[in-house]
Amino acid sequence: MSEKEDLAKQKAEAAAKAKAVALARKQAKEEAAEKPEGEMDIAKEKAAAAAKAKAAALAKKQAKEEAAEKPEGEMDIAKQKAEAAAKAKAAALARKQAKEETAEKPEGEMDIAKEMAAAAAKAKAAALARKQAKAEAAEKPEGEMDAAKQKAAAAAKAKAAALARKQAKAEAAEKPEGEMDAAKEKAAAAAKAKAAALARKQAKAEAAEKPESELDIANEKAAAAAKAKAAAAAKAKAAAAAKNRAAVQESEEVDTPSEISPNQSKLDQIVSAIESHVGQGALLENYINRLSKDVPTLVANPDTYFSIAKFLRYDEQLDFSYLSELHGTDFESHMEIYVHLHSFKMNQSVALKVKLDRDTPVIPSLVPLWSGANWPECEAYDLLGINFYEHPDLKRILLGEDWKGYPLRKDYEPYDVEV
């Protein structure tokens, strides 16, 4: 058959189709003019169904005729074109019908119809994708099939994600702000869970594919990373603790506030009495300790430490007859003795401090003045190595006499590291 005959045949068929469609529309209008609204809807549906069936039959007939005249290569192309045209036509008809139906339905039914249409479209697309994948898989060798499967899975994931985003946007446009936030949080949580599950699955798959030696290396790397992380956390914690200690030490050394302490007058009285009876240079410093209930604090010269303590003990006006506390501290740059005294006559406490050389910490014992200084001085000797001369029985009370070193010193290292 020549090209002119083919063209003439196609024109004739197209004219016949147009005439049939025009006749069907005219007949439908005439019938619609005579029928009530309910019957018109049914008639429309019947006419649409008949038109679809007629168009499909005509298309099949035309395809058979063309296929009979074409060779095998052209037939495959013609089939693909026919299928694509049929799909496009069906999709266009479905959209048109959906528009017509939505124009007649209220808002509630429209939402349900949209959801049903979306679900049907998803199912149809999934079935078509599976069918196409099977057809392609039947024609491909095993290597290409694996690649095709991966591509298909990736494409399906991407399509599902895009559809989910589109649906989420549509739902978000209809929801108030509170529900939108909740929906976002749920979506984020679901995405995290999905990502974690995927990561675990991938890790298992990789582990299954690796030989034993590579798995050991991976385990060692993971353990090393965990150790490094723990070490970094420990360093950060130690740095924070050191910073806190420095802040406390600085706060202790801050100048006294401008507000006068209620114990300032008593401190002035005690300092005046000491300077009058012991000497002007007897005290190195005096202040109100704001961090310890505003206790008047006296810092004595090591040479005048015992003289000041004796004056505080036996002066009739002061009468600090009770020693409540005595302990030593290693400040790394020096040692320090802290003595807490109380006067029941004045109803007042006072702190007496003295700084000692760290290499040779030696100071007179206060046991001759207060018998309660006996055990605290032995403890300072035992744990810090401070020597209190003229103590009646200075000895180690917590550790053995053969113990090496002093555990409360900052540079202490155990003699036996396993102890």
CSV table of C-alpha atoms in Angstrom, one decimal:
chain,number,residue,atom,x,y,z
A,1,MET,CA,0.0,0.0,0.0
A,2,SER,CA,1.4,3.4,-1.0
A,3,GLU,CA,1.9,6.4,1.3
A,4,LYS,CA,-1.0,8.3,-0.3
A,5,GLU,CA,-3.4,5.4,0.4
A,6,ASP,CA,-2.2,5.3,4.0
A,7,LEU,CA,-2.8,9.0,4.4
A,8,ALA,CA,-6.2,8.8,2.8
A,9,LYS,CA,-7.2,5.9,5.1
A,10,GLN,CA,-6.0,7.8,8.2
A,11,LYS,CA,-7.9,10.9,7.2
A,12,ALA,CA,-11.0,8.9,6.6
A,13,GLU,CA,-10.8,7.2,10.0
A,14,ALA,CA,-10.2,10.5,11.7
A,15,ALA,CA,-13.2,12.0,10.0
A,16,ALA,CA,-15.3,9.0,11.0
A,17,LYS,CA,-14.2,9.3,14.6
A,18,ALA,CA,-14.9,13.1,14.7
A,19,LYS,CA,-18.3,12.5,13.1
A,20,ALA,CA,-19.1,9.7,15.6
A,21,VAL,CA,-18.1,11.9,18.6
A,22,ALA,CA,-20.1,14.8,17.3
A,23,LEU,CA,-23.1,12.6,16.8
A,24,ALA,CA,-22.7,11.1,20.3
A,25,ARG,CA,-22.5,14.6,21.8
A,26,LYS,CA,-25.6,15.8,19.9
A,27,GLN,CA,-27.6,12.7,20.9
A,28,ALA,CA,-26.5,13.1,24.5
A,29,LYS,CA,-27.6,16.8,24.5
A,30,GLU,CA,-31.0,15.9,23.1
A,31,GLU,CA,-31.5,13.1,25.6
A,32,ALA,CA,-30.3,15.4,28.4
A,33,ALA,CA,-32.8,18.0,27.5
A,34,GLU,CA,-35.6,15.5,27.8
A,35,LYS,CA,-34.5,13.8,31.0
A,36,PRO,CA,-34.5,15.0,34.7
A,37,GLU,CA,-31.3,15.7,36.6
A,38,GLY,CA,-30.9,12.2,38.1
A,39,GLU,CA,-31.4,10.4,34.8
A,40,MET,CA,-29.0,12.9,33.1
A,41,ASP,CA,-26.2,11.9,35.4
A,42,ILE,CA,-26.8,8.2,34.7
A,43,ALA,CA,-27.0,9.0,31.0
A,44,LYS,CA,-23.8,10.9,31.1
A,45,GLU,CA,-22.0,8.0,32.8
A,46,LYS,CA,-23.4,5.5,30.2
A,47,ALA,CA,-22.5,7.8,27.3
A,48,ALA,CA,-19.0,8.2,28.7
A,49,ALA,CA,-18.6,4.5,29.2
A,50,ALA,CA,-19.9,3.8,25.7
A,51,ALA,CA,-17.6,6.4,24.2
A,52,LYS,CA,-14.6,4.8,26.0
A,53,ALA,CA,-15.5,1.3,24.9
A,54,LYS,CA,-16.1,2.5,21.3
A,55,ALA,CA,-12.8,4.5,21.3
A,56,ALA,CA,-10.9,1.5,22.7
A,57,ALA,CA,-12.4,-0.9,20.2
A,58,LEU,CA,-11.6,1.5,17.4
A,59,ALA,CA,-8.0,1.9,18.6
A,60,LYS,CA,-7.6,-1.9,18.9
A,61,LYS,CA,-8.9,-2.4,15.4
A,62,GLN,CA,-6.6,0.3,14.0
A,63,ALA,CA,-3.6,-1.2,15.8
A,64,LYS,CA,-4.4,-4.6,14.5
A,65,GLU,CA,-4.6,-3.3,10.9
A,66,GLU,CA,-1.4,-1.4,11.2
A,67,ALA,CA,0.4,-4.3,12.9
A,68,ALA,CA,-0.6,-6.6,10.0
A,69,GLU,CA,1.0,-4.3,7.5
A,70,LYS,CA,4.2,-3.5,9.5
A,71,PRO,CA,7.4,-5.5,10.0
A,72,GLU,CA,8.3,-6.8,13.5
A,73,GLY,CA,10.6,-3.8,14.5
A,74,GLU,CA,8.0,-1.2,13.5
A,75,MET,CA,5.3,-3.2,15.4
A,76,ASP,CA,7.2,-2.9,18.7
A,77,ILE,CA,7.6,0.8,18.3
A,78,ALA,CA,3.9,1.1,17.3
A,79,LYS,CA,2.9,-0.9,20.4
A,80,GLN,CA,4.9,1.3,22.7
A,81,LYS,CA,3.4,4.4,21.0
A,82,ALA,CA,-0.1,3.0,21.2
A,83,GLU,CA,0.4,2.1,24.9
A,84,ALA,CA,1.8,5.6,25.7
A,85,ALA,CA,-1.1,7.2,23.8
A,86,ALA,CA,-3.6,5.0,25.6
A,87,LYS,CA,-2.1,5.8,29.0
A,88,ALA,CA,-2.1,9.5,28.3
A,89,LYS,CA,-5.7,9.4,27.0
A,90,ALA,CA,-6.8,7.4,30.0
A,91,ALA,CA,-5.1,9.8,32.4
A,92,ALA,CA,-6.6,12.8,30.7
A,93,LEU,CA,-10.1,11.2,30.7
A,94,ALA,CA,-9.7,10.4,34.4
A,95,ARG,CA,-8.6,13.9,35.3
A,96,LYS,CA,-11.5,15.3,33.3
A,97,GLN,CA,-14.0,13.0,35.0
A,98,ALA,CA,-12.5,13.8,38.4
A,99,LYS,CA,-12.9,17.5,37.7
A,100,GLU,CA,-16.6,17.0,36.7
A,101,GLU,CA,-17.3,14.9,39.8
A,102,THR,CA,-15.6,17.3,42.2
A,103,ALA,CA,-17.5,20.3,40.7
A,104,GLU,CA,-20.7,18.5,41.7
A,105,LYS,CA,-19.6,17.2,45.2
A,106,PRO,CA,-19.5,19.1,48.5
A,107,GLU,CA,-16.1,19.8,50.2
A,108,GLY,CA,-16.2,16.7,52.5
A,109,GLU,CA,-16.9,14.3,49.7
A,110,MET,CA,-14.2,16.0,47.6
A,111,ASP,CA,-11.5,15.3,50.2
A,112,ILE,CA,-12.6,11.6,50.3
A,113,ALA,CA,-12.6,11.5,46.5
A,114,LYS,CA,-9.2,13.0,46.4
A,115,GLU,CA,-7.8,10.5,48.8
A,116,MET,CA,-9.4,7.6,47.0
A,117,ALA,CA,-8.1,8.9,43.6
A,118,ALA,CA,-4.6,9.4,45.1
A,119,ALA,CA,-4.7,5.9,46.5
A,120,ALA,CA,-5.9,4.4,43.3
A,121,ALA,CA,-3.2,6.3,41.3
A,122,LYS,CA,-0.5,5.1,43.7
A,123,ALA,CA,-1.7,1.5,43.4
A,124,LYS,CA,-1.9,1.8,39.6
A,125,ALA,CA,1.6,3.3,39.4
A,126,ALA,CA,3.0,0.7,41.7
A,127,ALA,CA,1.4,-2.2,39.7
A,128,LEU,CA,2.6,-0.6,36.4
A,129,ALA,CA,6.2,-0.2,37.8
A,130,ARG,CA,6.2,-3.8,39.0
A,131,LYS,CA,5.0,-5.1,35.7
A,132,GLN,CA,7.5,-3.0,33.8
A,133,ALA,CA,10.3,-4.1,36.1
A,134,LYS,CA,9.4,-7.8,35.6
A,135,ALA,CA,9.3,-7.4,31.8
A,136,GLU,CA,12.7,-5.7,31.8
A,137,ALA,CA,14.1,-8.3,34.2
A,138,ALA,CA,13.1,-11.1,31.9
A,139,GLU,CA,15.1,-9.6,29.1
A,140,LYS,CA,18.3,-8.6,31.1
A,141,PRO,CA,21.1,-10.9,32.3
A,142,GLU,CA,21.7,-11.3,36.1
A,143,GLY,CA,24.3,-8.5,36.5
A,144,GLU,CA,22.1,-6.0,34.8
A,145,MET,CA,19.1,-7.2,36.8
A,146,ASP,CA,20.8,-6.4,40.1
A,147,ALA,CA,21.7,-2.9,38.9
A,148,ALA,CA,18.1,-2.5,37.6
A,149,LYS,CA,16.7,-3.6,41.0
A,150,GLN,CA,18.9,-1.1,42.8
A,151,LYS,CA,17.9,1.7,40.4
A,152,ALA,CA,14.2,0.7,40.7
A,153,ALA,CA,14.4,0.7,44.5
A,154,ALA,CA,16.1,4.1,44.6
A,155,ALA,CA,13.6,5.5,42.1
A,156,ALA,CA,10.7,4.0,44.2
A,157,LYS,CA,12.2,5.5,47.4
A,158,ALA,CA,12.6,8.9,45.7
A,159,LYS,CA,9.1,8.8,44.4
A,160,ALA,CA,7.6,7.8,47.7
A,161,ALA,CA,9.6,10.5,49.5
A,162,ALA,CA,8.4,13.1,47.0
A,163,LEU,CA,4.8,11.9,47.3
A,164,ALA,CA,5.1,12.0,51.1
A,165,ARG,CA,6.4,15.6,51.0
A,166,LYS,CA,3.7,16.7,48.6
A,167,GLN,CA,1.0,15.1,50.8
A,168,ALA,CA,2.5,16.6,53.9
A,169,LYS,CA,2.5,20.1,52.3
A,170,ALA,CA,-1.1,19.6,51.3
A,171,GLU,CA,-2.1,18.5,54.8
A,172,ALA,CA,-0.1,21.3,56.4
A,173,ALA,CA,-1.9,23.9,54.3
A,174,GLU,CA,-5.2,22.6,55.8
A,175,LYS,CA,-4.0,22.2,59.4
A,176,PRO,CA,-3.7,24.9,62.2
A,177,GLU,CA,-0.2,25.8,63.5
A,178,GLY,CA,-0.3,23.6,66.6
A,179,GLU,CA,-1.2,20.5,64.6
A,180,MET,CA,1.5,21.4,62.0
A,181,ASP,CA,4.2,21.5,64.7
A,182,ALA,CA,3.1,18.1,66.0
A,183,ALA,CA,3.0,16.7,62.5
A,184,LYS,CA,6.5,18.0,61.8
A,185,GLU,CA,7.8,16.5,65.0
A,186,LYS,CA,6.3,13.1,64.2
A,187,ALA,CA,7.7,13.3,60.6
A,188,ALA,CA,11.1,14.2,62.0
A,189,ALA,CA,11.0,11.3,64.5
A,190,ALA,CA,9.9,8.9,61.8
A,191,ALA,CA,12.7,10.1,59.5
A,192,LYS,CA,15.3,9.6,62.2
A,193,ALA,CA,14.0,6.1,63.1
A,194,LYS,CA,14.0,5.2,59.4
A,195,ALA,CA,17.5,6.5,58.9
A,196,ALA,CA,18.8,4.7,62.0
A,197,ALA,CA,17.2,1.4,60.9
A,198,LEU,CA,18.7,1.9,57.4
A,199,ALA,CA,22.1,2.6,58.9
A,200,ARG,CA,21.9,-0.6,61.1
A,201,LYS,CA,20.8,-2.6,58.1
A,202,GLN,CA,23.6,-1.3,56.0
A,203,ALA,CA,26.2,-1.9,58.8
A,204,LYS,CA,25.0,-5.5,59.1
A,205,ALA,CA,25.1,-6.0,55.4
A,206,GLU,CA,28.7,-4.6,55.2
A,207,ALA,CA,29.7,-6.7,58.2
A,208,ALA,CA,28.3,-9.9,56.5
A,209,GLU,CA,30.4,-9.1,53.4
A,210,LYS,CA,33.7,-8.4,55.3
A,211,PRO,CA,36.2,-11.1,56.2
A,212,GLU,CA,37.0,-11.8,59.8
A,213,SER,CA,40.2,-9.7,59.8
A,214,GLU,CA,38.4,-6.6,58.5
A,215,LEU,CA,35.7,-7.1,61.1
A,216,ASP,CA,38.4,-7.2,63.9
A,217,ILE,CA,40.0,-4.0,62.5
A,218,ALA,CA,36.5,-2.3,62.4
A,219,ASN,CA,35.9,-3.4,66.0
A,220,GLU,CA,39.3,-2.1,67.1
A,221,LYS,CA,38.6,1.2,65.4
A,222,ALA,CA,35.3,1.5,67.1
A,223,ALA,CA,36.8,0.7,70.5
A,224,ALA,CA,39.6,3.2,69.9
A,225,ALA,CA,37.0,5.9,68.9
A,226,ALA,CA,35.0,5.1,72.1
A,227,LYS,CA,38.1,5.4,74.3
A,228,ALA,CA,39.1,8.7,72.6
A,229,LYS,CA,35.6,10.0,73.2
A,230,ALA,CA,35.7,8.9,76.9
A,231,ALA,CA,39.2,10.5,77.4
A,232,ALA,CA,38.0,13.8,75.8
A,233,ALA,CA,35.0,13.8,78.2
A,234,ALA,CA,37.2,13.1,81.2
A,235,LYS,CA,39.6,15.9,80.1
A,236,ALA,CA,36.6,18.3,79.8
A,237,LYS,CA,35.3,17.3,83.2
A,238,ALA,CA,38.7,17.8,84.8
A,239,ALA,CA,39.1,21.2,83.1
A,240,ALA,CA,35.7,22.2,84.4
A,241,ALA,CA,36.6,21.0,88.0
A,242,ALA,CA,39.9,23.0,87.8
A,243,LYS,CA,38.0,26.0,86.7
A,244,ASN,CA,35.5,25.7,89.5
A,245,ARG,CA,38.4,25.4,92.1
A,246,ALA,CA,40.1,28.5,90.6
A,247,ALA,CA,36.8,30.4,90.8
A,248,VAL,CA,36.4,29.4,94.5
A,249,GLN,CA,40.0,30.4,95.3
A,250,GLU,CA,39.5,33.7,93.6
A,251,SER,CA,36.2,34.3,95.4
A,252,GLU,CA,38.1,33.6,98.7
A,253,GLU,CA,40.7,36.2,97.9
A,254,VAL,CA,38.2,38.9,96.8
A,255,ASP,CA,38.3,42.1,98.8
A,256,THR,CA,35.6,42.6,101.4
A,257,PRO,CA,32.5,44.3,100.3
A,258,SER,CA,31.9,47.9,101.1
A,259,GLU,CA,29.2,46.9,103.6
A,260,ILE,CA,30.6,46.8,107.2
A,261,SER,CA,30.4,43.4,108.9
A,262,PRO,CA,28.7,43.1,112.3
A,263,ASN,CA,31.9,41.5,113.6
A,264,GLN,CA,34.2,44.3,112.4
A,265,SER,CA,34.2,46.0,115.8
A,266,LYS,CA,35.2,42.8,117.6
A,267,LEU,CA,38.0,42.2,115.0
A,268,ASP,CA,39.3,45.7,115.6
A,269,GLN,CA,39.2,45.1,119.4
A,270,ILE,CA,41.1,41.8,119.1
A,271,VAL,CA,43.8,43.2,116.7
A,272,SER,CA,44.3,46.3,119.0
A,273,ALA,CA,44.8,44.1,122.0
A,274,ILE,CA,47.3,41.8,120.2
A,275,GLU,CA,49.4,44.7,118.9
A,276,SER,CA,49.4,46.3,122.3
A,277,HIS,CA,50.6,43.2,124.2
A,278,VAL,CA,52.5,41.1,121.6
A,279,GLY,CA,53.8,43.8,119.2
A,280,GLN,CA,53.0,45.8,116.1
A,281,GLY,CA,54.5,43.3,113.6
A,282,ALA,CA,52.9,40.2,115.3
A,283,LEU,CA,50.1,40.0,112.7
A,284,LEU,CA,50.8,39.8,109.0
A,285,GLU,CA,47.1,40.3,108.1
A,286,ASN,CA,43.6,40.4,109.5
A,287,TYR,CA,40.2,40.4,107.8
A,288,ILE,CA,36.6,39.3,108.0
A,289,ASN,CA,36.0,36.0,106.2
A,290,ARG,CA,32.7,36.5,104.3
A,291,LEU,CA,32.7,32.9,103.2
A,292,SER,CA,32.7,31.6,106.7
A,293,LYS,CA,29.9,33.4,108.6
A,294,ASP,CA,32.0,36.7,108.9
A,295,VAL,CA,34.5,35.1,111.2
A,296,PRO,CA,37.3,37.5,112.2
A,297,THR,CA,40.5,36.0,110.8
A,298,LEU,CA,44.1,36.6,112.0
A,299,VAL,CA,47.1,35.7,110.0
A,300,ALA,CA,50.1,35.3,112.3
A,301,ASN,CA,53.9,35.5,111.7
A,302,PRO,CA,55.4,32.0,112.3
A,303,ASP,CA,57.7,33.5,114.9
A,304,THR,CA,54.8,35.1,116.8
A,305,TYR,CA,52.2,32.3,116.2
A,306,PHE,CA,52.6,30.7,119.7
A,307,SER,CA,52.7,34.1,121.5
A,308,ILE,CA,49.5,35.3,119.8
A,309,ALA,CA,47.8,32.0,120.6
A,310,LYS,CA,48.9,32.3,124.3
A,311,PHE,CA,47.6,35.8,124.5
A,312,LEU,CA,44.2,34.8,123.1
A,313,ARG,CA,44.0,31.9,125.6
A,314,TYR,CA,44.9,33.7,128.8
A,315,ASP,CA,43.8,37.4,128.3
A,316,GLU,CA,41.0,38.1,130.8
A,317,GLN,CA,39.1,40.3,128.3
A,318,LEU,CA,39.4,37.9,125.4
A,319,ASP,CA,39.5,34.4,127.1
A,320,PHE,CA,39.4,32.1,124.0
A,321,SER,CA,39.3,29.0,126.1
A,322,TYR,CA,37.9,26.5,123.6
A,323,LEU,CA,39.8,25.1,120.6
A,324,SER,CA,37.2,23.6,118.3
A,325,GLU,CA,39.2,22.9,115.1
A,326,LEU,CA,42.8,22.6,113.9
A,327,HIS,CA,43.9,21.3,110.5
A,328,GLY,CA,46.6,21.7,107.8
A,329,THR,CA,46.4,22.3,104.1
A,330,ASP,CA,48.8,21.9,101.2
A,331,PHE,CA,48.6,24.9,98.8
A,332,GLU,CA,51.6,23.6,96.8
A,333,SER,CA,53.4,26.9,97.2
A,334,HIS,CA,53.2,26.6,101.0
A,335,MET,CA,51.6,24.8,103.9
A,336,GLU,CA,49.0,26.4,106.2
A,337,ILE,CA,47.7,25.7,109.7
A,338,TYR,CA,44.1,26.8,110.5
A,339,VAL,CA,43.0,27.0,114.2
A,340,HIS,CA,39.4,27.9,115.2
A,341,LEU,CA,39.0,29.3,118.7
A,342,HIS,CA,35.9,30.4,120.6
A,343,SER,CA,35.4,32.8,123.6
A,344,PHE,CA,32.4,32.1,125.7
A,345,LYS,CA,33.0,35.3,127.5
A,346,MET,CA,32.8,37.4,124.3
A,347,ASN,CA,30.4,35.0,122.7
A,348,GLN,CA,32.7,35.2,119.7
A,349,SER,CA,34.8,32.9,117.4
A,350,VAL,CA,38.1,33.7,115.8
A,351,ALA,CA,40.3,32.0,113.2
A,352,LEU,CA,44.1,32.0,113.7
A,353,LYS,CA,46.2,31.1,110.6
A,354,VAL,CA,49.9,30.7,109.9
A,355,LYS,CA,51.7,30.0,106.6
A,356,LEU,CA,54.7,27.5,106.7
A,357,ASP,CA,57.5,26.6,104.4
A,358,ARG,CA,56.5,23.6,102.4
A,359,ASP,CA,59.9,21.9,102.5
A,360,THR,CA,60.4,22.2,106.2
A,361,PRO,CA,57.0,22.8,107.8
A,362,VAL,CA,57.8,23.3,111.5
A,363,ILE,CA,55.6,25.1,114.1
A,364,PRO,CA,55.2,25.1,117.9
A,365,SER,CA,52.5,22.8,119.3
A,366,LEU,CA,49.4,24.3,120.9
A,367,VAL,CA,48.9,21.3,123.2
A,368,PRO,CA,50.4,23.2,126.2
A,369,LEU,CA,47.6,25.8,125.7
A,370,TRP,CA,44.7,23.6,124.6
A,371,SER,CA,44.8,19.9,125.2
A,372,GLY,CA,42.2,19.5,122.4
A,373,ALA,CA,45.0,20.3,119.9
A,374,ASN,CA,46.7,16.9,120.6
A,375,TRP,CA,45.0,14.6,118.0
A,376,PRO,CA,44.4,17.2,115.3
A,377,GLU,CA,48.2,18.0,115.3
A,378,CYS,CA,49.0,14.3,115.1
A,379,GLU,CA,46.6,14.0,112.1
A,380,ALA,CA,48.3,16.9,110.4
A,381,TYR,CA,51.7,15.3,111.0
A,382,ASP,CA,50.5,11.9,109.8
A,383,LEU,CA,48.9,13.1,106.5
A,384,LEU,CA,50.9,16.3,105.6
A,385,GLY,CA,54.2,15.9,107.4
A,386,ILE,CA,53.9,19.1,109.5
A,387,ASN,CA,56.2,18.9,112.5
A,388,PHE,CA,54.8,20.3,115.8
A,389,TYR,CA,57.7,20.7,118.2
A,390,GLU,CA,57.2,20.4,122.0
A,391,HIS,CA,54.2,18.1,121.3
A,392,PRO,CA,54.0,15.6,124.1
A,393,ASP,CA,53.5,12.5,121.9
A,394,LEU,CA,53.6,13.4,118.1
A,395,LYS,CA,53.0,10.2,116.1
A,396,ARG,CA,51.1,8.7,113.2
A,397,ILE,CA,47.6,7.9,114.2
A,398,LEU,CA,46.0,6.7,110.9
A,399,LEU,CA,49.0,5.2,109.1
A,400,GLY,CA,51.8,2.9,110.2
A,401,GLU,CA,55.1,4.3,111.3
A,402,ASP,CA,56.8,2.6,108.2
A,403,TRP,CA,54.4,4.4,105.8
A,404,LYS,CA,56.2,6.2,103.0
A,405,GLY,CA,55.1,9.8,102.3
A,406,TYR,CA,52.1,11.9,103.3
A,407,PRO,CA,48.8,11.2,101.4
A,408,LEU,CA,47.3,14.7,101.7
A,409,ARG,CA,50.2,16.4,99.9
A,410,LYS,CA,49.4,17.4,96.3
A,411,ASP,CA,52.5,15.7,94.9
A,412,TYR,CA,52.0,12.4,96.8
A,413,GLU,CA,52.8,9.2,94.9
A,414,PRO,CA,52.1,5.8,96.6
A,415,TYR,CA,55.2,3.9,97.4
A,416,ASP,CA,53.5,0.6,96.4
A,417,VAL,CA,51.4,1.5,93.3
A,418,GLU,CA,49.3,-1.6,93.7
A,419,VAL,CA,48.1,-0.5,97.1
